[in-house]
Short mmCIF file of C-alpha atoms in Angstrom, two decimals:
data_model
loop_
_atom_site.label_atom_id
_atom_site.label_comp_id
_atom_site.label_asym_id
_atom_site.label_seq_id
_atom_site.Cartn_x
_atom_site.Cartn_y
_atom_site.Cartn_z
CA MET F 20 -23.52 -71.01 43.84
CA ALA F 21 -24.60 -67.68 44.75
CA ASP F 22 -22.32 -64.86 45.40
CA GLN F 23 -22.86 -64.02 49.15
CA GLN F 24 -20.56 -61.19 50.25
CA LEU F 25 -21.34 -59.45 53.15
CA GLY F 26 -22.75 -55.75 52.77
CA VAL F 27 -20.04 -54.02 54.76
CA LEU F 28 -17.07 -55.82 52.80
CA LYS F 29 -18.91 -54.94 49.54
CA ALA F 30 -19.02 -51.37 50.74
CA LEU F 31 -15.25 -51.57 51.23
CA ASP F 32 -14.78 -52.96 47.84
CA VAL F 33 -16.47 -50.39 45.83
CA ALA F 34 -15.40 -47.50 48.13
CA LYS F 35 -14.11 -44.39 46.10
CA THR F 36 -10.33 -43.74 46.92
CA GLN F 37 -10.33 -41.26 49.76
CA LEU F 38 -8.23 -39.86 52.80
CA TYR F 39 -8.23 -42.77 54.88
CA HIS F 40 -6.77 -44.96 52.01
CA PHE F 41 -3.75 -42.78 52.03
CA THR F 42 -3.41 -42.76 55.84
CA ALA F 43 -3.49 -46.30 55.76
CA ILE F 44 -0.56 -46.49 53.34
CA VAL F 45 1.44 -44.02 55.50
CA ILE F 46 0.72 -46.01 58.68
CA ALA F 47 1.29 -49.52 57.17
CA GLY F 48 4.38 -48.26 55.25
CA MET F 49 6.40 -46.87 58.05
CA GLY F 50 7.35 -50.46 59.18
CA PHE F 51 8.79 -51.04 55.64
CA PHE F 52 10.42 -47.67 55.84
CA THR F 53 12.17 -48.70 59.27
CA ASP F 54 12.72 -52.09 57.60
CA ALA F 55 14.69 -51.07 54.67
CA TYR F 56 16.35 -48.12 56.41
CA ASP F 57 17.87 -50.61 58.78
CA LEU F 58 18.82 -53.53 56.38
CA PHE F 59 20.57 -51.02 54.07
CA CYS F 60 22.19 -48.89 56.35
CA VAL F 61 23.95 -51.88 58.09
CA SER F 62 25.99 -52.29 54.65
CA LEU F 63 27.15 -48.50 55.21
CA VAL F 64 28.28 -49.33 58.83
CA THR F 65 30.05 -52.46 58.24
CA LYS F 66 33.26 -51.02 56.68
CA LEU F 67 33.32 -48.23 59.63
CA LEU F 68 32.90 -50.88 62.19
CA GLY F 69 35.87 -52.79 60.52
CA ARG F 70 38.18 -49.86 60.85
CA LEU F 71 37.13 -48.83 64.30
CA TYR F 72 37.16 -52.16 66.18
CA TYR F 73 39.47 -54.34 64.25
CA PHE F 74 42.25 -51.91 63.36
CA ASN F 75 45.54 -53.67 62.82
CA PRO F 76 48.51 -51.06 62.87
CA GLU F 77 50.73 -53.68 61.13
CA SER F 78 48.28 -54.14 58.23
CA ALA F 79 48.64 -52.09 54.78
CA LYS F 80 44.80 -52.40 54.49
CA PRO F 81 42.29 -50.68 57.18
CA GLY F 82 40.79 -53.12 59.54
CA SER F 83 37.64 -54.99 58.31
CA LEU F 84 35.13 -57.44 59.84
CA PRO F 85 36.51 -60.99 60.13
CA PRO F 86 34.07 -62.94 57.83
CA HIS F 87 31.95 -64.73 60.86
CA VAL F 88 31.41 -61.40 62.21
CA ALA F 89 30.34 -59.87 59.04
CA ALA F 90 28.08 -62.74 58.29
CA ALA F 91 26.59 -62.47 62.00
CA VAL F 92 25.96 -58.69 61.49
CA ASN F 93 24.21 -59.00 58.07
CA GLY F 94 22.58 -62.47 59.06
CA VAL F 95 21.27 -62.15 62.67
CA ALA F 96 18.63 -59.36 61.52
CA LEU F 97 17.41 -61.66 58.46
CA CYS F 98 17.04 -64.80 60.87
CA GLY F 99 14.94 -62.65 63.19
CA THR F 100 12.60 -61.30 60.39
CA LEU F 101 12.37 -65.00 59.34
CA ALA F 102 11.18 -65.97 62.58
CA GLY F 103 9.18 -62.64 63.21
CA GLN F 104 7.22 -63.40 59.94
CA LEU F 105 6.13 -66.95 61.01
CA PHE F 106 5.38 -65.95 64.59
CA PHE F 107 3.47 -62.62 64.14
CA GLY F 108 1.77 -63.97 60.73
CA TRP F 109 0.21 -66.63 62.99
CA LEU F 110 -0.72 -64.41 66.00
CA GLY F 111 -2.34 -61.76 63.50
CA ASP F 112 -4.90 -64.21 62.56
CA LYS F 113 -5.14 -65.52 66.11
CA LEU F 114 -5.56 -62.10 67.87
CA GLY F 115 -6.50 -59.76 65.21
CA ARG F 116 -4.46 -57.50 63.06
CA LYS F 117 -4.74 -54.50 65.23
CA LYS F 118 -3.71 -56.09 68.54
CA VAL F 119 -0.30 -57.53 67.25
CA TYR F 120 0.36 -54.29 64.97
CA GLY F 121 1.37 -52.20 68.07
CA LEU F 122 3.58 -54.72 69.50
CA THR F 123 5.75 -55.09 66.49
CA LEU F 124 6.21 -51.26 66.22
CA ILE F 125 7.36 -51.10 69.99
CA MET F 126 9.97 -53.63 69.22
CA MET F 127 11.35 -51.95 66.19
CA ILE F 128 11.61 -48.66 67.80
CA VAL F 129 13.35 -50.02 71.10
CA CYS F 130 15.51 -52.36 69.12
CA SER F 131 16.53 -49.59 66.67
CA ILE F 132 17.71 -47.51 69.56
CA ALA F 133 19.41 -50.36 71.55
CA SER F 134 21.24 -51.48 68.49
CA GLY F 135 22.81 -48.15 68.46
CA LEU F 136 24.12 -48.54 72.29
CA SER F 137 26.43 -50.86 73.07
CA PHE F 138 27.94 -52.53 76.13
CA GLY F 139 31.83 -51.82 76.55
CA ASN F 140 34.16 -50.42 73.98
CA GLN F 141 35.91 -53.85 72.95
CA ALA F 142 35.14 -55.34 69.62
CA LYS F 143 33.47 -58.47 71.26
CA GLY F 144 30.88 -56.49 73.48
CA VAL F 145 30.08 -53.98 70.72
CA MET F 146 29.49 -56.66 68.27
CA THR F 147 27.49 -58.85 70.64
CA THR F 148 25.08 -56.24 71.65
CA LEU F 149 24.77 -55.20 68.03
CA CYS F 150 23.80 -58.63 66.94
CA PHE F 151 21.49 -59.33 69.80
CA PHE F 152 19.48 -56.04 69.07
CA ARG F 153 19.51 -56.53 65.57
CA PHE F 154 17.83 -60.02 65.60
CA TRP F 155 14.98 -58.51 67.86
CA LEU F 156 14.76 -55.65 65.44
CA GLY F 157 14.59 -58.21 62.83
CA PHE F 158 11.69 -60.18 64.70
CA GLY F 159 9.83 -57.02 64.93
CA ILE F 160 10.21 -56.26 61.29
CA GLY F 161 9.29 -59.76 60.26
CA GLY F 162 5.82 -59.16 62.17
CA ASP F 163 5.46 -56.03 60.04
CA TYR F 164 5.47 -57.77 56.87
CA PRO F 165 2.15 -60.01 57.06
CA LEU F 166 0.41 -57.52 59.01
CA SER F 167 1.00 -54.48 56.87
CA ALA F 168 0.16 -56.45 53.59
CA THR F 169 -3.06 -57.96 55.25
CA ILE F 170 -4.12 -54.66 56.80
CA MET F 171 -3.72 -52.74 53.64
CA SER F 172 -5.45 -55.34 51.44
CA GLU F 173 -8.25 -55.74 53.64
CA TYR F 174 -8.85 -51.86 53.85
CA ALA F 175 -8.47 -51.33 50.14
CA ASN F 176 -11.18 -51.45 47.38
CA LYS F 177 -11.52 -53.86 44.67
CA LYS F 178 -10.30 -51.64 41.58
CA THR F 179 -6.84 -50.00 43.26
CA ARG F 180 -6.08 -52.70 45.82
CA GLY F 181 -2.85 -53.85 43.99
CA ALA F 182 -1.62 -50.06 43.93
CA PHE F 183 -2.41 -49.71 47.53
CA ILE F 184 -0.32 -52.84 48.88
CA ALA F 185 2.54 -51.98 46.38
CA ALA F 186 2.55 -48.16 47.94
CA VAL F 187 3.00 -49.68 51.19
CA PHE F 188 5.83 -51.88 49.74
CA ALA F 189 7.22 -49.00 48.05
CA MET F 190 8.04 -47.12 51.36
CA GLN F 191 10.98 -49.40 51.55
CA GLY F 192 12.48 -47.44 48.43
CA VAL F 193 11.89 -44.25 50.83
CA GLY F 194 13.63 -45.95 53.61
CA ILE F 195 16.72 -46.91 51.50
CA LEU F 196 17.01 -43.29 50.38
CA ALA F 197 16.54 -41.77 53.98
CA GLY F 198 19.37 -44.24 55.14
CA GLY F 199 21.55 -42.81 52.35
CA PHE F 200 20.54 -39.31 53.07
CA VAL F 201 21.28 -39.68 56.65
CA ALA F 202 24.46 -41.27 56.12
CA LEU F 203 25.60 -38.69 53.84
CA ALA F 204 24.60 -35.79 56.09
CA VAL F 205 26.06 -37.32 59.15
CA SER F 206 29.36 -38.20 57.56
CA SER F 207 29.60 -34.69 56.08
CA ILE F 208 29.24 -33.07 59.30
CA PHE F 209 31.88 -35.19 60.98
CA ASP F 210 34.47 -34.80 58.10
CA LYS F 211 34.23 -30.97 58.41
CA GLN F 212 34.58 -30.99 62.35
CA PHE F 213 37.30 -33.91 62.50
CA PRO F 214 39.32 -33.63 59.41
CA SER F 215 41.85 -36.65 59.26
CA PRO F 216 44.52 -38.03 57.16
CA THR F 217 43.97 -41.05 54.86
CA TYR F 218 44.79 -44.41 55.96
CA ASP F 219 47.85 -44.52 53.78
CA GLN F 220 49.17 -41.24 55.24
CA ASP F 221 48.57 -42.09 58.90
CA ARG F 222 47.11 -45.32 59.98
CA PHE F 223 46.29 -44.23 63.57
CA LEU F 224 44.84 -40.78 62.77
CA SER F 225 42.79 -41.79 59.81
CA THR F 226 39.91 -43.21 61.97
CA PRO F 227 39.35 -40.33 64.54
CA PRO F 228 37.76 -41.75 67.93
CA GLU F 229 34.70 -39.74 67.32
CA ALA F 230 33.91 -41.58 64.18
CA ASP F 231 32.26 -44.23 66.56
CA TYR F 232 29.25 -41.96 67.00
CA ILE F 233 28.60 -42.02 63.15
CA TRP F 234 27.37 -45.46 62.86
CA ARG F 235 25.34 -45.20 66.25
CA ILE F 236 23.46 -42.07 64.88
CA ILE F 237 22.93 -43.72 61.61
CA VAL F 238 21.50 -46.91 63.14
CA MET F 239 19.38 -45.10 65.85
CA PHE F 240 17.83 -42.52 63.27
CA GLY F 241 15.63 -45.54 61.97
CA ALA F 242 13.47 -45.44 65.26
CA ILE F 243 12.16 -41.68 64.71
CA PRO F 244 9.48 -42.43 61.72
CA ALA F 245 8.58 -45.61 63.38
CA ALA F 246 7.84 -43.60 66.65
CA LEU F 247 5.81 -40.92 64.84
CA THR F 248 3.35 -43.21 63.46
CA PHE F 249 2.75 -45.10 66.76
CA TYR F 250 -0.26 -43.09 67.90
CA TRP F 251 -1.90 -43.43 64.47
CA ARG F 252 -1.42 -47.09 64.54
CA MET F 253 -3.32 -47.58 67.88
CA LYS F 254 -6.13 -45.56 66.50
CA MET F 255 -6.73 -47.49 63.43
CA PRO F 256 -9.88 -49.84 63.97
CA GLU F 257 -9.47 -53.50 63.39
CA THR F 258 -10.14 -54.36 59.65
CA ALA F 259 -13.91 -55.39 58.77
CA ARG F 260 -12.76 -58.58 57.27
CA TYR F 261 -11.00 -59.91 60.52
CA THR F 262 -13.97 -58.72 62.56
CA ALA F 263 -16.79 -60.09 60.40
CA LEU F 264 -15.14 -63.13 58.98
CA VAL F 265 -12.70 -64.36 61.48
CA ALA F 266 -13.99 -62.88 65.10
CA LYS F 267 -17.76 -63.14 63.37
CA ASP F 268 -18.99 -59.97 65.07
CA ILE F 269 -20.57 -58.40 61.71
CA LYS F 270 -22.21 -55.69 63.90
CA GLN F 271 -18.92 -54.38 65.17
CA ALA F 272 -17.38 -54.51 61.55
CA THR F 273 -20.17 -52.66 60.40
CA LYS F 274 -19.95 -49.90 63.12
CA ASP F 275 -16.21 -49.65 62.45
CA MET F 276 -16.36 -49.35 58.73
CA SER F 277 -19.33 -46.79 58.83
CA LYS F 278 -17.09 -44.57 60.71
CA VAL F 279 -14.10 -45.05 58.52
CA LEU F 280 -16.24 -44.52 55.20
CA GLN F 281 -18.44 -42.01 56.62
CA VAL F 282 -21.36 -43.73 55.43
CA GLU F 283 -24.51 -45.57 57.13
CA LEU F 284 -23.88 -49.32 56.49
CA GLU F 285 -26.82 -51.40 57.71
CA VAL F 286 -25.96 -54.56 59.89
CA GLU F 287 -26.85 -58.00 58.20
CA GLU F 288 -27.02 -61.44 59.82
CA ARG F 289 -25.16 -64.32 58.34
CA ALA F 290 -25.32 -68.02 59.12
CA ASP F 291 -21.69 -69.66 59.47
CA ASP F 292 -20.74 -72.01 56.68
CA PRO F 293 -19.06 -75.01 58.46
CA LYS F 294 -17.44 -76.14 55.24
CA LEU F 295 -15.43 -72.97 55.12
CA ASN F 296 -13.77 -73.38 58.55
CA TYR F 297 -10.80 -75.57 57.27
CA GLY F 298 -7.46 -75.41 58.69
CA LEU F 299 -4.05 -74.62 57.39
CA PHE F 300 -3.00 -78.27 57.43
CA SER F 301 -6.35 -79.76 55.98
CA LYS F 302 -6.81 -81.49 52.82
CA GLU F 303 -9.38 -78.87 51.94
CA PHE F 304 -7.04 -76.26 52.22
CA LEU F 305 -4.51 -78.30 50.14
CA ARG F 306 -6.85 -78.83 47.42
CA ARG F 307 -8.03 -75.17 47.23
CA HIS F 308 -4.61 -73.23 48.06
CA GLY F 309 -1.92 -75.55 48.01
CA LEU F 310 -0.60 -74.76 44.59
CA PRO F 311 -1.04 -70.81 45.03
CA LEU F 312 0.89 -71.15 48.22
CA LEU F 313 3.80 -73.25 46.57
CA GLY F 314 3.77 -70.49 43.97
CA CYS F 315 4.12 -67.69 46.31
CA THR F 316 6.49 -69.18 48.51
CA SER F 317 8.89 -70.77 45.69
CA THR F 318 8.86 -67.42 43.70
CA TRP F 319 9.49 -65.20 46.91
CA PHE F 320 12.39 -67.61 47.83
CA LEU F 321 14.08 -67.59 44.40
CA LEU F 322 13.70 -63.79 43.99
CA ASP F 323 15.07 -63.12 47.39
CA ILE F 324 18.24 -65.11 46.79
CA ALA F 325 19.09 -62.75 43.87
CA PHE F 326 17.74 -59.75 45.29
CA TYR F 327 19.72 -59.94 48.50
CA SER F 328 22.84 -61.08 47.20
CA GLN F 329 22.83 -58.03 44.86
CA ASN F 330 21.86 -55.69 47.53
CA LEU F 331 24.35 -56.61 50.14
CA PHE F 332 27.35 -56.71 47.96
CA GLN F 333 26.58 -53.28 46.20
CA LYS F 334 29.48 -51.77 47.63
CA ASP F 335 31.75 -54.68 46.59
CA ILE F 336 30.67 -54.23 43.03
CA PHE F 337 31.22 -50.59 43.29
CA SER F 338 34.96 -51.16 44.53
CA ALA F 339 35.57 -53.56 41.96
CA ILE F 340 34.54 -51.17 39.08
CA GLY F 341 36.28 -48.16 40.93
CA TRP F 342 33.44 -46.01 41.78
CA ILE F 343 34.58 -46.30 45.41
CA PRO F 344 38.32 -45.53 45.71
CA LYS F 345 40.64 -48.15 47.45
CA ALA F 346 40.20 -48.01 51.05
CA GLY F 347 43.66 -46.98 51.81
CA THR F 348 43.25 -43.66 49.93
CA MET F 349 40.46 -42.58 52.38
CA ASN F 350 39.77 -41.85 55.97
CA ALA F 351 37.06 -43.77 57.98
CA ILE F 352 34.66 -40.75 57.44
CA HIS F 353 35.17 -40.22 53.92
CA GLU F 354 34.64 -43.93 53.13
CA VAL F 355 31.06 -43.79 54.69
CA PHE F 356 30.31 -40.98 52.53
CA LYS F 357 31.40 -42.47 49.35
CA ILE F 358 29.75 -45.86 50.05
CA ALA F 359 26.63 -43.95 50.83
CA ARG F 360 26.78 -41.67 47.95
CA ALA F 361 27.10 -44.59 45.45
CA GLN F 362 24.19 -46.63 47.11
CA THR F 363 21.82 -43.53 47.08
CA LEU F 364 22.60 -43.03 43.57
CA ILE F 365 21.66 -46.46 42.42
CA ALA F 366 18.73 -46.17 44.73
CA LEU F 367 17.50 -42.96 43.33
CA CYS F 368 18.13 -44.03 39.56
CA SER F 369 16.74 -47.59 39.82
CA THR F 370 15.11 -49.00 42.96
CA VAL F 371 12.76 -46.17 43.74
CA PRO F 372 11.41 -45.90 40.36
CA GLY F 373 11.00 -49.49 39.98
CA TYR F 374 8.62 -49.28 43.03
CA TRP F 375 6.27 -46.56 41.98
CA PHE F 376 6.12 -48.15 38.36
CA THR F 377 4.51 -51.03 40.02
CA VAL F 378 2.00 -48.71 41.85
CA ALA F 379 1.14 -47.20 38.52
CA PHE F 380 0.68 -50.17 36.46
CA ILE F 381 -0.11 -52.94 38.68
CA ASP F 382 -3.97 -52.85 38.56
CA ILE F 383 -3.61 -52.36 34.60
CA MET F 384 -1.05 -55.00 33.65
CA GLY F 385 -2.17 -57.25 36.53
CA ARG F 386 0.35 -58.96 39.11
CA PHE F 387 1.11 -62.00 36.75
CA ALA F 388 2.37 -60.16 33.79
CA ILE F 389 4.45 -57.88 35.96
CA GLN F 390 6.29 -60.71 37.87
CA LEU F 391 6.83 -62.55 34.87
CA MET F 392 8.27 -59.58 32.84
CA GLY F 393 10.40 -58.84 35.77
CA PHE F 394 11.89 -62.05 36.40
CA PHE F 395 12.44 -62.26 32.48
CA PHE F 396 14.31 -58.99 32.55
CA MET F 397 16.43 -59.95 35.62
CA THR F 398 17.49 -63.06 33.91
CA VAL F 399 18.51 -61.09 30.70
CA PHE F 400 20.71 -58.49 32.65
CA MET F 401 22.29 -60.79 34.99
CA PHE F 402 23.37 -62.95 31.90
CA ALA F 403 24.33 -59.66 30.18
CA ILE F 404 26.43 -58.50 32.99
CA ALA F 405 27.68 -62.16 33.80
CA PHE F 406 29.16 -63.27 30.27
CA PRO F 407 31.19 -60.35 29.29
CA TYR F 408 32.07 -59.67 33.01
CA ASN F 409 35.73 -59.23 32.05
CA HIS F 410 34.65 -56.60 29.54
CA TRP F 411 32.62 -54.84 31.98
CA ILE F 412 35.35 -54.45 34.70
CA LYS F 413 37.76 -52.48 32.29
CA PRO F 414 37.73 -48.68 33.22
CA ASP F 415 36.00 -47.49 30.02
CA ASN F 416 33.11 -49.55 30.22
CA ARG F 417 32.16 -49.10 34.02
CA ILE F 418 28.90 -46.90 32.94
CA GLY F 419 27.60 -49.51 31.11
CA PHE F 420 27.98 -52.06 33.96
CA VAL F 421 26.38 -49.77 36.26
CA ILE F 422 23.47 -49.14 33.95
CA MET F 423 23.04 -52.77 33.44
CA TYR F 424 23.27 -53.33 37.27
CA SER F 425 20.75 -50.67 37.72
CA LEU F 426 18.27 -52.06 35.39
CA THR F 427 18.37 -55.51 37.14
CA PHE F 428 17.19 -53.69 40.22
CA PHE F 429 14.73 -51.61 38.36
CA PHE F 430 13.30 -55.01 37.21
CA ALA F 431 13.38 -56.57 40.65
CA ASN F 432 11.05 -53.76 41.92
CA PHE F 433 8.99 -53.19 38.89
CA GLY F 434 8.39 -57.06 39.03
CA PRO F 435 8.61 -59.83 41.45
CA ASN F 436 10.01 -57.94 44.66
CA ALA F 437 6.57 -56.09 44.65
CA THR F 438 4.42 -58.79 43.45
CA THR F 439 5.52 -61.53 45.79
CA PHE F 440 4.45 -59.33 48.60
CA ILE F 441 1.36 -58.37 47.27
CA VAL F 442 -0.28 -61.66 45.90
CA PRO F 443 -0.11 -63.48 49.33
CA ALA F 444 -2.06 -60.67 51.05
CA GLU F 445 -5.08 -61.44 48.43
CA ILE F 446 -5.64 -64.92 47.58
CA PHE F 447 -6.01 -66.62 50.95
CA PRO F 448 -9.02 -66.88 53.28
CA ALA F 449 -9.38 -63.92 55.97
CA ARG F 450 -8.64 -66.46 58.84
CA LEU F 451 -5.37 -67.77 57.37
CA ARG F 452 -4.42 -64.68 55.30
CA SER F 453 -1.80 -63.42 57.83
CA THR F 454 -0.44 -66.66 58.52
CA CYS F 455 0.13 -67.64 54.88
CA HIS F 456 1.52 -64.34 53.97
CA GLY F 457 3.93 -64.87 56.86
CA ILE F 458 4.84 -68.41 55.51
CA SER F 459 5.54 -66.78 52.13
CA ALA F 460 7.55 -63.85 53.53
CA ALA F 461 9.51 -66.15 55.70
CA THR F 462 10.52 -68.42 52.64
CA GLY F 463 11.68 -65.42 50.93
CA LYS F 464 13.63 -64.41 53.99
CA ALA F 465 15.24 -67.98 53.82
CA GLY F 466 16.23 -66.99 50.25
CA ALA F 467 17.53 -63.91 51.51
CA ILE F 468 19.89 -65.82 53.91
CA VAL F 469 21.02 -68.12 51.21
CA GLY F 470 21.63 -65.08 49.07
CA ALA F 471 23.62 -63.18 51.35
CA PHE F 472 25.52 -65.99 52.84
CA GLY F 473 25.95 -68.21 49.79
CA PHE F 474 27.11 -65.23 47.61
CA LEU F 475 29.23 -63.76 50.28
CA TYR F 476 31.60 -67.14 49.83
CA ALA F 477 30.59 -67.87 46.15
CA ALA F 478 31.56 -64.44 44.99
CA GLN F 479 35.32 -65.06 46.25
CA SER F 480 38.01 -64.91 43.74
CA GLN F 481 39.06 -68.52 42.69
CA ASP F 482 42.77 -67.39 43.10
CA PRO F 483 43.53 -67.85 46.74
CA ALA F 484 45.68 -64.64 46.64
CA LYS F 485 42.96 -62.42 45.74
CA THR F 486 40.35 -63.68 48.19
CA ASP F 487 39.19 -61.05 51.00
CA ALA F 488 40.91 -61.51 54.50
CA GLY F 489 39.81 -65.00 55.93
CA TYR F 490 37.55 -66.37 53.44
CA PRO F 491 38.19 -69.41 51.12
CA PRO F 492 38.52 -69.22 47.36
CA GLY F 493 34.95 -69.05 45.66
CA ILE F 494 33.67 -69.59 42.12
CA GLY F 495 34.50 -65.83 41.35
CA VAL F 496 31.66 -62.93 40.66
CA LYS F 497 31.20 -63.96 37.23
CA ASN F 498 30.36 -67.58 37.95
CA SER F 499 27.90 -66.43 40.88
CA LEU F 500 26.21 -63.67 38.58
CA ILE F 501 25.59 -66.73 35.99
CA MET F 502 23.90 -68.69 39.05
CA LEU F 503 21.79 -65.82 39.90
CA GLY F 504 20.47 -65.71 36.10
CA VAL F 505 19.69 -69.03 36.22
CA ILE F 506 17.91 -68.73 39.68
CA ASN F 507 15.76 -65.62 38.07
CA PHE F 508 14.89 -68.11 35.14
CA ILE F 509 13.47 -70.74 37.48
CA GLY F 510 11.57 -68.12 39.33
CA MET F 511 9.87 -67.11 36.07
CA LEU F 512 8.89 -70.87 35.54
CA PHE F 513 7.12 -70.95 39.19
CA THR F 514 5.31 -67.72 38.55
CA PHE F 515 2.82 -69.98 36.76
CA LEU F 516 1.55 -71.20 39.59
CA VAL F 517 0.43 -67.83 41.01
CA PRO F 518 -3.34 -66.77 40.30
CA GLU F 519 -4.06 -63.38 39.17
CA PRO F 520 -6.00 -61.49 41.78
CA LYS F 521 -6.70 -58.19 39.69
CA GLY F 522 -10.12 -56.85 40.00
CA LYS F 523 -11.50 -59.40 42.07
CA SER F 524 -12.85 -59.10 45.72
CA LEU F 525 -10.80 -60.90 48.43
CA GLU F 526 -13.98 -62.99 49.39
CA GLU F 527 -14.23 -63.98 45.54
CA LEU F 528 -10.51 -64.92 45.39
CA SER F 529 -10.16 -66.87 48.81
CA GLY F 530 -13.69 -68.73 47.95
CA GLU F 531 -15.54 -67.14 51.21
CA ALA F 532 -18.32 -65.69 49.33
CA GLU F 533 -19.23 -69.03 48.17
CA VAL F 534 -22.52 -70.54 49.46
CA GLU F 535 -24.42 -73.60 48.32
CA LYS F 536 -27.62 -72.67 46.80
#
């Protein structure tokens, strides 16, 4: 077999790192910024929404969202994302990456703004509109996963491709921090302007009516960075690999990349190899890419169960260890500030560094090693938190608990959370690349849904007197954490199905450069 890679693609593979790589990272990363911003700001907002719309003057505790509402607000965005990943992943291979890319961004901008506006001021109206627009926001965000990964991987050079895709993904970390900072800023300003007593002092006055603006401002702010990158997104040329290998227009691909790389490339002719036109559901696809696809989907699924259950329940864990005071001792605005502060601290210390560690080491250590190591340490720290759980809850041991908890996050991001996103964008053939990435990502989101909802019910106390309002007794936090540790361990085993793409060209990985002699 001779290596028959097109000249224009080879030029991209060996190109030196230059400005267009970095613009591509920012343009592609903005979707992830919005994604993370949105998914994580909702956890700040849920407590406030409970106080505003489910206030019961008879109750000794501030209002909180009923279980089905809390599940809907958290869950619709994830369900939308899952649908969007499958739909836009498929569309990105059918119409081209670029055409679909602007569409997902418009959806994200419009729905971000719309989810901060709501019809009526009754709980039902507000929650319904919020959920409706969060679903479609998720749908747009979902499209961004396969497209951003594919675009970045198709633009990058061979040597630093992993780091570039990881950098796009690391924009999530920036989004999480931005969510935290915006919430801190908004709640501080409101706290100064509208001082109010704590819930225990005065149930009515503890939530000033102006607090309703807080969550709306926080939710809508996520649209701004996305809107800023729209123009640049529209100016980006279609990726050469799509134009040459899928649309079969080698001339156009060469022309586009000559502009981007700022070198003269010569156009070459290429006969089409009918053997490489197998579809997604063919035996040939199964033979070549079946196991790798199983590896990508299963590891992403298992990781997201653990990752999302940890993430969405940060605030419960913080309350349990006393980082966030009892709800009754705070007013509504202060509560937003306290939760935002705790989440931002965890993000600054563990989540964000984890992403950049991946960027730094992925092309040195390789994807496989990082994923295996990440799953291994996540398992270790989960068990280290779970088995002596009753020891960690004691006030003196809180700091140790938070350190262990942060380390699980660090190794999720310097580990499978990043690699499960990177690998599917590298190992499949160009005409199925965005579809396969969408399938992997959607399986991951299915895991997130399991994690987010399963854990919500599982982590409830076994003692019916101690459960949150409206929830049935569960298996308790300790047993839930043990389960998560086991899930991480299974993820480690499935990692062995995933091939190592480090240092190889995309065509070599997907078998598209093979031509019979």
